[in-house]
Structures are given as structure tokens and as C-alpha cells.
Coordinates of C-alpha atoms and ligand atoms in Angstrom, one line a residue:
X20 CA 38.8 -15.5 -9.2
X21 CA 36.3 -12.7 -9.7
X22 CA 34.5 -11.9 -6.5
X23 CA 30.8 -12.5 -6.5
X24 CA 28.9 -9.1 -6.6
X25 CA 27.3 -7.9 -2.9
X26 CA 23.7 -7.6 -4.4
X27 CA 23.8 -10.9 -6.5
X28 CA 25.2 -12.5 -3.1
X29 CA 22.3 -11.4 -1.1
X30 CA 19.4 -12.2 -3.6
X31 CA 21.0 -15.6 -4.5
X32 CA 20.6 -15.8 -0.2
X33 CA 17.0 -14.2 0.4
X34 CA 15.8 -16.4 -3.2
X35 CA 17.6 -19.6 -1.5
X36 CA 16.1 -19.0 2.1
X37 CA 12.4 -17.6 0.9
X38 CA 12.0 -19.9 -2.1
X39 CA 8.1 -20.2 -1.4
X40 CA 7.8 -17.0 -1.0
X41 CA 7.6 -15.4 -4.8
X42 CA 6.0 -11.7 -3.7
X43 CA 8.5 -11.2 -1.3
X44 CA 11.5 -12.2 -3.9
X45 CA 9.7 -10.1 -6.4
X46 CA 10.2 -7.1 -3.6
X47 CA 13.2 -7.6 -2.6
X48 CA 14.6 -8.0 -6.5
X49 CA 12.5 -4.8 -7.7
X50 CA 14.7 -2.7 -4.8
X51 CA 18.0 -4.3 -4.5
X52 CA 18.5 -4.1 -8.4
X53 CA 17.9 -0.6 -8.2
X54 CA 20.1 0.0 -5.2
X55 CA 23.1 -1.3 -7.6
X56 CA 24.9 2.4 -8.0
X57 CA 24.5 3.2 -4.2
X58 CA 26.0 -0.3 -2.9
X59 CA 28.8 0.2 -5.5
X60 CA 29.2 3.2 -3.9
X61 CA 29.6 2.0 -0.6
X62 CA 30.0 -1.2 -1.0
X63 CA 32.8 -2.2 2.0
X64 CA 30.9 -0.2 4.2
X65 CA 27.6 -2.3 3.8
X66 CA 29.0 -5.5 3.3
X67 CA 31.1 -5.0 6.6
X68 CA 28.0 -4.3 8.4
X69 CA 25.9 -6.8 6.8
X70 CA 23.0 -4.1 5.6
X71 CA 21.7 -6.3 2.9
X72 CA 21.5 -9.0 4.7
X73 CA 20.1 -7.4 7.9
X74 CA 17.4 -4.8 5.5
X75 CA 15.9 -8.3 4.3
X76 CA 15.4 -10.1 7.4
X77 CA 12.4 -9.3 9.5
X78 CA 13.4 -8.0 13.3
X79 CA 10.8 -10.8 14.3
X80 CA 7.2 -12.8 12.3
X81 CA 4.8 -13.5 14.3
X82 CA 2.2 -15.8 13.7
X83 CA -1.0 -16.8 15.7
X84 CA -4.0 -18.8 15.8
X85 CA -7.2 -16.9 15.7
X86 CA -10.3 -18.5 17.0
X87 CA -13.7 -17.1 16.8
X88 CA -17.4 -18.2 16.8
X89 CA -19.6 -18.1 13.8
X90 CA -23.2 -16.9 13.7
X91 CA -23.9 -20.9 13.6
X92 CA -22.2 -21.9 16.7
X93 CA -19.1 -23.0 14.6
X94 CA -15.8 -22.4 16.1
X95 CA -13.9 -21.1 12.7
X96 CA -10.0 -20.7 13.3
X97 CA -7.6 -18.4 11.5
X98 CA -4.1 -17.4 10.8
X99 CA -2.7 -14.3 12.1
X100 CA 0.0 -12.5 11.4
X101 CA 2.5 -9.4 11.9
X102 CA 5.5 -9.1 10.5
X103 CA 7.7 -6.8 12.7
X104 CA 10.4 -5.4 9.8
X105 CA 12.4 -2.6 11.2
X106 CA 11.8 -0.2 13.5
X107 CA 15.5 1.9 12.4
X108 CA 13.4 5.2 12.0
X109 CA 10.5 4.7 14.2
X110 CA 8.2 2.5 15.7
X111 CA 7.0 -0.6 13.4
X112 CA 3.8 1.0 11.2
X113 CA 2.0 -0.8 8.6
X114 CA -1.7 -2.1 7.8
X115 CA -3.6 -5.3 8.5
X116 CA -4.9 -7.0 5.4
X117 CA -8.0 -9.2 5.8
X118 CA -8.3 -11.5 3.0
X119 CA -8.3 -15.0 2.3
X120 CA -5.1 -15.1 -0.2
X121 CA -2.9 -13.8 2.9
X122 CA 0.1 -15.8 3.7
X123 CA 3.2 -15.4 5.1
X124 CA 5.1 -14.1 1.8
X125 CA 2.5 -11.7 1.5
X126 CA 2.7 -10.0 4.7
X127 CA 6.5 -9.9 4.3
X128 CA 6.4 -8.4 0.7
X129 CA 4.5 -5.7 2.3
X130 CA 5.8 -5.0 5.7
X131 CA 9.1 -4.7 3.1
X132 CA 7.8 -2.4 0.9
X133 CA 6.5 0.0 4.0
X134 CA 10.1 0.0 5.3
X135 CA 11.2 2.5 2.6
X136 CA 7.6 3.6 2.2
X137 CA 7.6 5.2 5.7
X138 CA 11.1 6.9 5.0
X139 CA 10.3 8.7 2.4
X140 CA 7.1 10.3 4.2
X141 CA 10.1 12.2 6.2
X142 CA 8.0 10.9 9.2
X143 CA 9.9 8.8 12.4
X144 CA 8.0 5.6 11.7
X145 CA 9.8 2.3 10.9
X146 CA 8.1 -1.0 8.6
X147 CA 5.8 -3.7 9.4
X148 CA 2.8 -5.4 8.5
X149 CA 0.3 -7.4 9.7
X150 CA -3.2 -9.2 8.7
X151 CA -4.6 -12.7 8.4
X152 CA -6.7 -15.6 5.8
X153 CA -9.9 -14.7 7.2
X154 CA -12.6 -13.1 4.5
X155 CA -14.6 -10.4 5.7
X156 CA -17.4 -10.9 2.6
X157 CA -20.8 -12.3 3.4
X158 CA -19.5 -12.3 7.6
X159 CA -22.1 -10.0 9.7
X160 CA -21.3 -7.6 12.1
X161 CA -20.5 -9.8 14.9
X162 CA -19.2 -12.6 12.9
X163 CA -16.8 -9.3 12.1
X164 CA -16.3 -8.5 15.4
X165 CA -16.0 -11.9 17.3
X166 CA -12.5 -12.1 14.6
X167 CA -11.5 -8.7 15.3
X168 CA -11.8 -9.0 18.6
X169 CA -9.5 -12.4 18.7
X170 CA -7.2 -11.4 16.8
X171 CA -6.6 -8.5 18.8
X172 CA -6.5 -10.8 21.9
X173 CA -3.0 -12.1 20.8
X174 CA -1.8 -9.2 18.5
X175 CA -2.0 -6.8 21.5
X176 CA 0.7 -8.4 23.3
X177 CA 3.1 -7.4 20.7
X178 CA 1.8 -3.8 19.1
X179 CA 1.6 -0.2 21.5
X180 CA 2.0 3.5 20.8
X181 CA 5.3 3.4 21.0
X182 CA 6.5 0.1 19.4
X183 CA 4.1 -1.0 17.0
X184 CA 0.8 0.9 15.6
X185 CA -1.2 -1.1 13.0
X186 CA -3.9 0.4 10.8
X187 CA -6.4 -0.6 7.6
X188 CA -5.5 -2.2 4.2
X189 CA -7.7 -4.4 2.0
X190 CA -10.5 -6.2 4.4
X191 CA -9.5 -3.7 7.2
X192 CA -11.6 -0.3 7.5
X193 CA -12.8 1.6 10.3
X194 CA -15.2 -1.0 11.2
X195 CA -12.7 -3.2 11.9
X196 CA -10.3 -0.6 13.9
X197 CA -12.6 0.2 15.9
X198 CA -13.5 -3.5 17.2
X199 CA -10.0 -4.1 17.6
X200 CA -9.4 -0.8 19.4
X201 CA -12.1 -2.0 21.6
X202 CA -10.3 -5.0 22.5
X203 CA -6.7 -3.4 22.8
X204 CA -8.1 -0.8 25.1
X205 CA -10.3 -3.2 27.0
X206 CA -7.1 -5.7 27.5
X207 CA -4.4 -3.8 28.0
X208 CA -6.4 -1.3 30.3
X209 CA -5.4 1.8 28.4
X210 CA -6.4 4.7 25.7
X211 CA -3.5 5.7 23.4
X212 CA -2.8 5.6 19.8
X213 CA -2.0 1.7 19.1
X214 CA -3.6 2.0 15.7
X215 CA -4.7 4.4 13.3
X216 CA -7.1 4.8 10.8
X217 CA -9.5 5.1 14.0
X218 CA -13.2 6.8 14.0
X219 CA -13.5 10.3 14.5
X220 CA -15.1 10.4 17.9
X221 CA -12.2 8.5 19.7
X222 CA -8.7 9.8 18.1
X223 CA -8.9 9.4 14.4
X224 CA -7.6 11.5 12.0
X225 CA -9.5 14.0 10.1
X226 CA -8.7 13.4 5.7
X227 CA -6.9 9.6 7.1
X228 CA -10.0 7.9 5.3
X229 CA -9.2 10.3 1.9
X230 CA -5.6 10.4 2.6
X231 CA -4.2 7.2 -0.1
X232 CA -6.3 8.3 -2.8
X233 CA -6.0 12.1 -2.3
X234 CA -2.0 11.8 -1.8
X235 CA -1.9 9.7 -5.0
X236 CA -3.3 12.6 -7.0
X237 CA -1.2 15.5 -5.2
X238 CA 1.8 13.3 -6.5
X239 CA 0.6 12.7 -9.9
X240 CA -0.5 16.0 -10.4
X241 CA 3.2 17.4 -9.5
X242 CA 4.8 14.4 -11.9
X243 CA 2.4 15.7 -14.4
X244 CA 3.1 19.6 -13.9
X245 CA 6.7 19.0 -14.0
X246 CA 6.6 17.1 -17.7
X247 CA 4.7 20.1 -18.8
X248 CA 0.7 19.1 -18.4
X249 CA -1.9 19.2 -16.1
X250 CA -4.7 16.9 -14.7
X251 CA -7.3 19.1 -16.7
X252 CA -9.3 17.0 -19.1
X253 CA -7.3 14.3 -18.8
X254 CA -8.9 10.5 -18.7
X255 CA -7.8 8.3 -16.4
X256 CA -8.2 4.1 -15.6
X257 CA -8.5 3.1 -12.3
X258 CA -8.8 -0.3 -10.8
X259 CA -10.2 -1.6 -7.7
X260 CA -13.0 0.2 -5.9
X261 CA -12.0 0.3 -2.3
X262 CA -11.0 3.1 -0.1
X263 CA -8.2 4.0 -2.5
X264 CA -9.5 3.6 -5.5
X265 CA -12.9 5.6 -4.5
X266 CA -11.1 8.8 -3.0
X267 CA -8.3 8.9 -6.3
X268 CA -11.5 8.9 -8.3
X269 CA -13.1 11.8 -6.5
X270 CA -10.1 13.5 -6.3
X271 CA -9.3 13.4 -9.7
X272 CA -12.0 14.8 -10.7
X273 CA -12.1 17.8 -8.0
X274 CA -9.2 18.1 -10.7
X275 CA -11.1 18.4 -13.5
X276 CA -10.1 14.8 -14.8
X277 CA -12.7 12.7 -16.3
X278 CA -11.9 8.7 -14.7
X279 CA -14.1 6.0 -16.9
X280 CA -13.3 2.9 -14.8
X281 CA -13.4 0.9 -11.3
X282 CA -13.4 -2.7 -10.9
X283 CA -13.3 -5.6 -8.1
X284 CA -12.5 -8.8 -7.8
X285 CA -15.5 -9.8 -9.8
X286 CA -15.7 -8.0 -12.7
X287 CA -15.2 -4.2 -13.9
X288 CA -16.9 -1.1 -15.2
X289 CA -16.8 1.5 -18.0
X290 CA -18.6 4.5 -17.8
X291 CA -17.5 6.9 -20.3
X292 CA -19.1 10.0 -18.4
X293 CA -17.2 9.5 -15.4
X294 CA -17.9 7.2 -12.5
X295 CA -20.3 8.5 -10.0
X296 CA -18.5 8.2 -6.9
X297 CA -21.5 9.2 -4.8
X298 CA -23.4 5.9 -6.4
X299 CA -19.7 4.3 -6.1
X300 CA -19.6 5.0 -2.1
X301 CA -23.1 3.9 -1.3
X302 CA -22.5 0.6 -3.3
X303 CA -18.7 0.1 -1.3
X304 CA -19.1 1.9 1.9
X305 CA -22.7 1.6 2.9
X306 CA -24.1 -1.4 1.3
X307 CA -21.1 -3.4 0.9
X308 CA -22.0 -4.8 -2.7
X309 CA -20.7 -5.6 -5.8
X310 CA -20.1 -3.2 -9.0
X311 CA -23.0 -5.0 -10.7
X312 CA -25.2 -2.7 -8.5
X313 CA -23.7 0.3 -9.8
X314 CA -24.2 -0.6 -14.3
X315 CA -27.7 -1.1 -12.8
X316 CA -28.1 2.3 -11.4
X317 CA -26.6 3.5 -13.8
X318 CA -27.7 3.5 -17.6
X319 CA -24.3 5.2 -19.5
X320 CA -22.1 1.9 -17.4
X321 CA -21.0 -1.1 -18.6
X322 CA -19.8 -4.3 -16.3
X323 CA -18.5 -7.1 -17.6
X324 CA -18.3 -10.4 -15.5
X325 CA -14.0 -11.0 -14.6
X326 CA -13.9 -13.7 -17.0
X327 CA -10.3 -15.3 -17.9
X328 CA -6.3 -14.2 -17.8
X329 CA -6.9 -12.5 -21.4
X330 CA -9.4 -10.3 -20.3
X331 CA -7.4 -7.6 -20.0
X332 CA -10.2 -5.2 -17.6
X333 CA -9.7 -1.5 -17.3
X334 CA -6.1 -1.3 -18.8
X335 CA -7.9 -2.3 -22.0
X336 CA -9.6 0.8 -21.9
X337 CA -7.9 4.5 -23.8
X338 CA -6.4 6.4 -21.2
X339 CA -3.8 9.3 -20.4
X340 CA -3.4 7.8 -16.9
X341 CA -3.9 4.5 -15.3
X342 CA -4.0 4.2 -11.5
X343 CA -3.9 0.7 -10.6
X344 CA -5.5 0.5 -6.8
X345 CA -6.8 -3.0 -6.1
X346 CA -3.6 -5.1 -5.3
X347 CA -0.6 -6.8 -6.1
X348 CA 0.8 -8.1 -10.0
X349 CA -2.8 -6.5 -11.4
X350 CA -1.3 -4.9 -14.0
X351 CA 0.6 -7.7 -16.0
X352 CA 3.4 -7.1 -19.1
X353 CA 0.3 -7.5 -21.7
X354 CA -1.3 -5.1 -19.8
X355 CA 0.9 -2.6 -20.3
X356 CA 1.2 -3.6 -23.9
X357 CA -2.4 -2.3 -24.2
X358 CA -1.5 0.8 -22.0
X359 CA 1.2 1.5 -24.5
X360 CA -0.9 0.8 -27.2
X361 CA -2.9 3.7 -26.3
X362 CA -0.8 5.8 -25.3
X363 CA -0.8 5.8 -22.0
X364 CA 1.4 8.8 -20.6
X365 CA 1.6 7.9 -16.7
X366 CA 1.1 4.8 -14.4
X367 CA 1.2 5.9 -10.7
X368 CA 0.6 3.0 -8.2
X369 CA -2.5 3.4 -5.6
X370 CA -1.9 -0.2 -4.3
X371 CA 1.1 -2.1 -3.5
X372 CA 3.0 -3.8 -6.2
X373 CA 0.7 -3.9 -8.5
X374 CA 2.5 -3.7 -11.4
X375 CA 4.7 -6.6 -12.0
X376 CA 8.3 -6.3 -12.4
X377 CA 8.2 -7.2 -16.7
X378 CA 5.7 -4.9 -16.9
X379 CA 7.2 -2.1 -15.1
X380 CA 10.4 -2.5 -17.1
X381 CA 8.1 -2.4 -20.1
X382 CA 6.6 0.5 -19.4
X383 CA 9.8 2.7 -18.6
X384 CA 11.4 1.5 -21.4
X385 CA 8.7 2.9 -23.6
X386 CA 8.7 6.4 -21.8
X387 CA 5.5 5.9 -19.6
X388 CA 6.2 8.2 -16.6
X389 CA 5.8 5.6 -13.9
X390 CA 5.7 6.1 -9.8
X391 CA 5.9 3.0 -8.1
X392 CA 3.5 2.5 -4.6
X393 CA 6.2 2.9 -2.4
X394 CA 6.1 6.3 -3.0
X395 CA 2.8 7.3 -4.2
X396 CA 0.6 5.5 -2.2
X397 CA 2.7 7.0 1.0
X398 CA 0.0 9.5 2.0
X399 CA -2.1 6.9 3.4
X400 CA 0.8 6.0 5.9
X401 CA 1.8 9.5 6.2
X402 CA -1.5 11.2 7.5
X403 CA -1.4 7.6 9.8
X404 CA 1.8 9.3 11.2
X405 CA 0.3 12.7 11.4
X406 CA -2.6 10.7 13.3
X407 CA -0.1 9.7 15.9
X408 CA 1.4 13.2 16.0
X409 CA -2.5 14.0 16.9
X410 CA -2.6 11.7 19.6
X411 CA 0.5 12.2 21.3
X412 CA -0.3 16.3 21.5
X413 CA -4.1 14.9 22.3
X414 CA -5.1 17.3 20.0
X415 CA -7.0 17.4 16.2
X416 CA -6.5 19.4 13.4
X417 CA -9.0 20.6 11.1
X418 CA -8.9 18.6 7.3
X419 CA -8.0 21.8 5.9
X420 CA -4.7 21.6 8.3
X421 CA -4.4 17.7 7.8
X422 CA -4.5 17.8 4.1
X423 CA -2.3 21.0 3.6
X424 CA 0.4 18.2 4.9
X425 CA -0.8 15.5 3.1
X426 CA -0.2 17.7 0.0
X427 CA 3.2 18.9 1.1
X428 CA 4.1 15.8 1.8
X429 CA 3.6 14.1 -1.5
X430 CA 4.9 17.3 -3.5
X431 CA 7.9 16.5 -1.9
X432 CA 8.1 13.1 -2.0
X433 CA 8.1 13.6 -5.8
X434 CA 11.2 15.6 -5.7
X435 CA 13.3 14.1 -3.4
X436 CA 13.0 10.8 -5.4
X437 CA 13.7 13.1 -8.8
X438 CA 16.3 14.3 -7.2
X439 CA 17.5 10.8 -6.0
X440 CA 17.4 9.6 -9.8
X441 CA 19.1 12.1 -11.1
X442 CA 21.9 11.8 -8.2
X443 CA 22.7 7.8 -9.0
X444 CA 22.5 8.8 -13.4
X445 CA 18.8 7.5 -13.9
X446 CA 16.8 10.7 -14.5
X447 CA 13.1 9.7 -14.4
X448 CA 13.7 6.3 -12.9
X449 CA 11.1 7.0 -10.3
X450 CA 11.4 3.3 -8.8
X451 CA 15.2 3.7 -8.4
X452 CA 14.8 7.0 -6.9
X453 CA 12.4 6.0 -4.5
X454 CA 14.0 3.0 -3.4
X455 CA 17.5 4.6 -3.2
X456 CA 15.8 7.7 -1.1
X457 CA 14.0 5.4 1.1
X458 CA 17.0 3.3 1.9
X459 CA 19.5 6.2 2.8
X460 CA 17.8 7.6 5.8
X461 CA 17.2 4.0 7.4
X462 CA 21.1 2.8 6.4
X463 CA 21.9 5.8 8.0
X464 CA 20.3 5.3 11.1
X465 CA 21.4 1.4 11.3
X466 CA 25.1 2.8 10.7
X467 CA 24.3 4.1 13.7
X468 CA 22.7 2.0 16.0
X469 CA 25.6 -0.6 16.0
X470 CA 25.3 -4.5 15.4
X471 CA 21.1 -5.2 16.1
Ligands
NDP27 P1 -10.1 -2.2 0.1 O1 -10.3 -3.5 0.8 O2 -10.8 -1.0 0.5 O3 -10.3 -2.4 -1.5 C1 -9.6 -3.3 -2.2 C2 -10.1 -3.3 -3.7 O4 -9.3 -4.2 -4.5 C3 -11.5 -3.9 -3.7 O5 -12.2 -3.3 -4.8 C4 -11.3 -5.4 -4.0 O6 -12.4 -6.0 -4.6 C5 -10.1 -5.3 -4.9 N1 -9.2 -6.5 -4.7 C6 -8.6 -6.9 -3.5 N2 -8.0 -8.0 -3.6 C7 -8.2 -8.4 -4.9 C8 -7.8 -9.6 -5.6 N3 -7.1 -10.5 -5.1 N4 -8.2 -9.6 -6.9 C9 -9.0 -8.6 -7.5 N5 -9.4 -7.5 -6.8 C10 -9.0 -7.4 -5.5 O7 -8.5 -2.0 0.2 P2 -7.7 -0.7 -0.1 O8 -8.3 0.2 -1.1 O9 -7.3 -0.1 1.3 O10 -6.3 -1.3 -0.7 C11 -6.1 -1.4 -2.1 C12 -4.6 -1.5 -2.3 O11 -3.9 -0.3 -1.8 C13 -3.8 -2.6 -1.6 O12 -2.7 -3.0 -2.4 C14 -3.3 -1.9 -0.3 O13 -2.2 -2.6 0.2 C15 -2.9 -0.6 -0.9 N6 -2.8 0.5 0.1 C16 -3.8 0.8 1.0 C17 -3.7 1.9 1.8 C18 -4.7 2.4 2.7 O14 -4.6 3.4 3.4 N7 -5.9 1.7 2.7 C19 -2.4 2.7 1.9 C20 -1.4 2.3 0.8 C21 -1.6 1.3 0.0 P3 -13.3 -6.9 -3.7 O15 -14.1 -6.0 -2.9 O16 -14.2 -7.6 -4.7 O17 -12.4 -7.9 -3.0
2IT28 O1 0.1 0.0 2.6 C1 0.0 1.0 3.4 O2 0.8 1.9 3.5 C2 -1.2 1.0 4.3 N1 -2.0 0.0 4.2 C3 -1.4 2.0 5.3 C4 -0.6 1.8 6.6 C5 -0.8 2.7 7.7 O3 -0.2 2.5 8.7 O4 -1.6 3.7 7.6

């Protein structure tokens, strides 16, 4: 009888045991098919010690009720979460996403994903994630902070420099960091760096707010340079219009690249001189509104209303690069039909997973350079680390300093998943090189921590 295969095994386990949980199975699939030459490789080694098995099970989840007040009396209550993956490399770090579509799946998906994320930065910091249901939109400031704060209530007994150090995603900014820093700091009785992403004036990082747009540039401009072209004049398509998506659109065009879209969850915009991201900023970060606001202010724009599943947004738009940074499965296999259709050279992830797995396949099959989030949306979690570094030496660095790193860091991030590809016989299979890089340092350091 022909023995089953160790991969096949463990997804026909982590599909049987997670069967309602479809972004997590689409995670775990996307990195243990491309893990296939390395476990052949190795493959008594890791099936003696279980590391498929024990990679895909969380070291704990933990979920929580979250109570708060409403500006109308009304007690509202929540779901929290944090997902607690592995801590081989480092203490757990990951983000807190605040949005109403959170469930468990979700968080797990992601605290996944940052496992291999956070290896490649070269940083010590292991993978979890965290968030909850609740919607920040249309809540006011102490509707805001009345969740923060109970959330933070229960999360704190779990999270600490040294064990667990949350930080922003979608719904989560500095607004919110700082409430819940507030709370830790008031509970627990102490000041050190449980969470990063904080403001300036009490241990945040200088270039951490810039640092996932800015890093996703660095590393497209290296994937770029080494196929023979530069950033120069090039158009680019970018969805969402959050903290990523803004500071990739200004730093692409500090680059001299021209980028004609943004969207969010309501609709999108084309503006084929280049979005203003000063206009951009004070509609997101000051006024909170939509991208409505900005075709108003803003005669050379167009919006158009999100309307149904055939609308096919931004990547319906002509462009050398597309730079999907709103969130997960946004970029669908008809999608990238258009993409290809156009002409489309490169696809370098802001968000997480935001390509979906048909569509990624699609797109590497047709020659699209293509770096998945894991590894180009790592300099958001990497200047995170560098934060920590900060506050354990309770010092700052200039941005100049900060962002040198930043840049280093993704630079070589691009090579060492190169390098990975061509390694395992998959030169330019960015997604296998990043997930087989990723993996190696933290197999290596369960190896050897023995049986936990
Ligand atoms: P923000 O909350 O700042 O912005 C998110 C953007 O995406 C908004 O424009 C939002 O529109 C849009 N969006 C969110 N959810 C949906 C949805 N379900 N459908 C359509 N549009 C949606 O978050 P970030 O910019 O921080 O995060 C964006 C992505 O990048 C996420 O995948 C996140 O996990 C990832 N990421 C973030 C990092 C960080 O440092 N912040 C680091 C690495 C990855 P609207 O405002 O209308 O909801
Ligand atoms: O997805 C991510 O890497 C983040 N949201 C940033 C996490 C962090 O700890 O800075």
C-alpha cells in the first residue's frame, strides 16, 4: 500500500478539524503546498517530530467577552480575541483588527501568516494575532475608548513585553493604542513596550506609522531593479485607502511613479494625474470620511459607488503594478484576468492575503512577478520590532536611522526569498520562497526546543 504523503496527511487533518474556518485552510494550503520540496527533503525528520502538525496548531486562542457602554446608556458586548501562534523565535507579535467581519478563522489565518512573516524580518519575534467584531465607524471618541479600554481589561492578562506585544491592523490606529496602552499601564501598574505602533510622546517609533507602505515599495523597487526596470514613470493600482495603502501611494511617488487609484469598502477612485495624498490623509486620518469626499475636492477624480461581484474596481484599471492594500481574497482570479489583460508586470501584496489562491496561480503562470504579503508587507512588523528594540534600550532613533533599516530590511527580504526559490528549483516563485525561508529558521528553533 502506498503510504499517504506527510503534507496531504496534515491538510486532510487541519481541513477535517477547521472545516468552518475557509481563510485559515486557504493559509495553511497556500504554505504547506509550497513547503512540498523541503518536507520531501526532510521528511522523517518532521514527521517524527510532528512539525506540521504542531506549525498549524495555535500554542493557545483566546477568546473574551467585551462589554462596554454606548454614548446612549446601552451596554453593547463584543467578541475578543488573540490568537497566541508561536512564540519559537520570539515573543508572540501580531496586530489587532477591529472590524465587524472578524471571527475566529480570521484571526487564525493571520496570526498564521505573521508566523513566517516575523521570520523573515530576521527579527526575534514569534506569530500571533489578535482583534475583535466590534466597528469603529460612526463610534465617537469615547464610544472608542470605553471598547478599547475593555478589551484591554481582559487582553492584558495575557500580552507583556516579553510574551506578547500587540499593535494596529484594520480598525486599530494610534488612537486606539494609545487607549489601550492607557489601560495596560493603568492595570498592570507598569510602563514598557506591551504594544507597538504607540504615539510619539510615550515610546513609539519614529517611520512605524509609514513603515507597511514604505517597506512595500523598498521591496518592489528591488524586485523591479533586479528584472531590469525601475519605479520611474511607472503607473501603479492600489486598493484600500488606510495606513498602508496611503504611505505606498506617497512613497511611490517620492519614486517618481504615477499611482491612479485608492478605494474602500464603499466604492473606488480613478484619478489619472495621480492621487493627492495630502487631500487622501485629511479625508482618512483627520476627518475619518469616505472617498466620496475626495472626487468632490477633486475635479480630474472619478468615484464610483462599489456596486456588485462584476465590478471589477481598481484592477480594472491599466497598470504596470498593482498593490492590493485593503484585505483579504480582494483581488479575485477575474481580477487578475483584467490585470493580465493589461499587462500588468508585478502584483506585490500591501495587505494580507489578498490575492486569492486561483488567482495567484493565474498570475505566476502568466509571468506576473508576484510577492506575496508575508513578505512584503513585513516592514510594518519589522519597524514594530525595531520599536521594541527602542524601548528595551529606552532610547529613539531618528526616521533617517529607523528607515535606513526599514529599507535594509526589505532589500533583503527580497533576496533571501530569491535565493530560497532558486534553492528548492522554483526560480521566481516568490510565495514558495517566502514561505520555505520563513519556515526554516522557526523549524530550526522547534528542532531545538524539544517536544512543546
Ligand atoms: P486600515 O483600517 O487603515 O485600512 C483598511 C482599508 O481597507 C480601508 O480603506 C478599508 O475601507 C479597506 N477595507 C477593510 N476591510 C474591507 C473590506 N472587508 N472590504 C473592502 N474594503 C475593506 O488598515 P490597514 O491599512 O492597516 O490594513 C490594510 C491591510 O494591510 C490588512 O490586510 C492588514 O492586515 C494589512 N497589514 C497592515 C499592517 C499595518 O502595519 N497596519 C502591516 C501588514 C499588513 P473602509 O475604511 O471603508 O473600511
Ligand atoms: O499584519 C501585520 O503584520 C500587522 N498588522 C502589523 C503587526 C505588528 O505587530 O506591527
Amino acid at each position: 500500500m502506498a503510504t499517504v504523503d506527510y503534507v496531504d496527511e496534515v491538510l486532510a487533518s487541519v481541513k477535517a478539524k477547521n472545516g468552518n474556518e475557509p481563510e485559515f485552510i486557504q493559509a495553511v494550503t497556500e504554505v504547506l503546498e509550497s513547503l512540498r520540496p523541503v518536507v520531501k527533503k526532510n521528511e522523517k525528520l518532521y514527521r517524527k517530530n510532528a512539525i506540521l502538525e504542531r506549525i498549524t496548531e495555535p500554542d493557545r486562542q483566546i477568546m473574551f467577552r467585551v462589554p462596554w457602554v454606548d454614548d446612549k446608556g446601552q451596554v453593547q458586548v463584543n467578541r475578543g480575541y488573540r490568537v497566541q501562534f508561536n512564540n519559537s523565535i520570539g515573543p508572540y507579535k501580531g496586530g489587532l483588527r477591529l472590524h465587524p467581519s472578524v471571527n475566529l478563522g480570521i484571526i487564525k489565518f493571520l496570526g498564521f501568516e505573521q508566523i513566517f512573516k516575523n521570520s523573515l524580518t530576521t527579527l526575534p519575534i514569534g506569530g500571533g494575532k489578535g482583534g475583535s467584531d466590534f466597528d469603529p465607524k460612526g463610534k465617537s471618541d469615547r464610544e472608542i475608548m470605553a471598547f478599547c479600554q475593555s478589551f484591554m481589561t481582559e487582553l492584558c492578562k495575557y500580552i507583556g513585553a516579553d510574551v506578547d506585544v500587540p499593535a494596529g491592523d484594520i480598525g486599530t490606529g494610534a488612537r486606539e493604542i494609545g487607549f489601550m496602552f492607557g489601560q495596560y499601564k493603568r492595570i498592570r501598574g507598569m510602563f514598557e513596550g506591551v504594544l507597538t505602533g504607540k504615539g510619539l510622546s510615550y515610546g513609539g517609533s519614529l517611520a512605524r506609522t509609514e513603515a507597511t507602505g514604505y517597506g512595500l515599495l523598498y521591496i518592489t523597487e528591488e524586485l523591479m531593479k533586479c528584472h531590469g526596470e525601475s519605479m520611474e514613470g511607472k503607473t501603479i493600482a492600489v486598493s484600500g485607502a488606510g495606513n498602508v495603502a496611503i504611505y505606498a501611494i506617497e512613497k511611490a511617488q517620492q519614486m517618481g511613479a504615477k499611482v491612479v487609484t485608492c478605494s474602500d469598502s464603499t466604492g473606488w477612485i480613478y484619478d489619472p494625474e495621480g492621487i493627492d495624498v495630502k487631500l487622501l490623509k485629511k479625508i482618512k486620518e483627520v476627518k475619518r470620511a469616505r472617498l466620496d469626499e475626495y472626487a468632490k475636492a477633486r475635479k480630474s477624480a472619478k468615484y464610483t459607488a462599489k456596486k456588485s461581484a462584476d465590478d471589477h474596481g481598481v484592477w480594472s484599471v491599466k497598470c504596470d503594478i498593482a498593490l492590493p492594500c485593503a484585505t483579504q481574497n480582494e483581488l479575485n482570479l477575474e481580477d487578475a484576468k483584467m490585470l493580465v489583460a493589461n499587462k500588468v508586470k508585478a502584483v506585490c501584496e500591501g495587505a494580507n492575503m489578498p490575492t486569492t489562491l486561483e488567482a495567484t496561480q493565474f498570475l505566476q503562470k502568466k509571468g506576473v512577478l508576484f510577492i506575496c504579503g508575508k513578505a512584503s508587507n513585513a516592514g510594518g512588523v519589522a519597524t514594530s520590532a525595531l520599536e521594541m528594540s527602542q524601548n528595551s534600550e529606552r532610547l529613539s532613533w531618528s526616521f533617517e536611522e529607523v528607515d535606513s533599516k526599514l529599507k535594509d530590511i526589505m532589500v533583503g527580504i527580497y533576496h533571501n526569498i530569491d535565493d530560497a526559490a532558486k534553492k528548492y528549483g522554483m526560480e521566481g516563485n516568490y510565495v514558495a520562497g517566502a514561505n520555505i525561508a520563513g519556515f526554516m529558521k522557526v523549524v530550526d528553533a522547534m528542532l531545538a526546543h524539544g517536544v512543546c
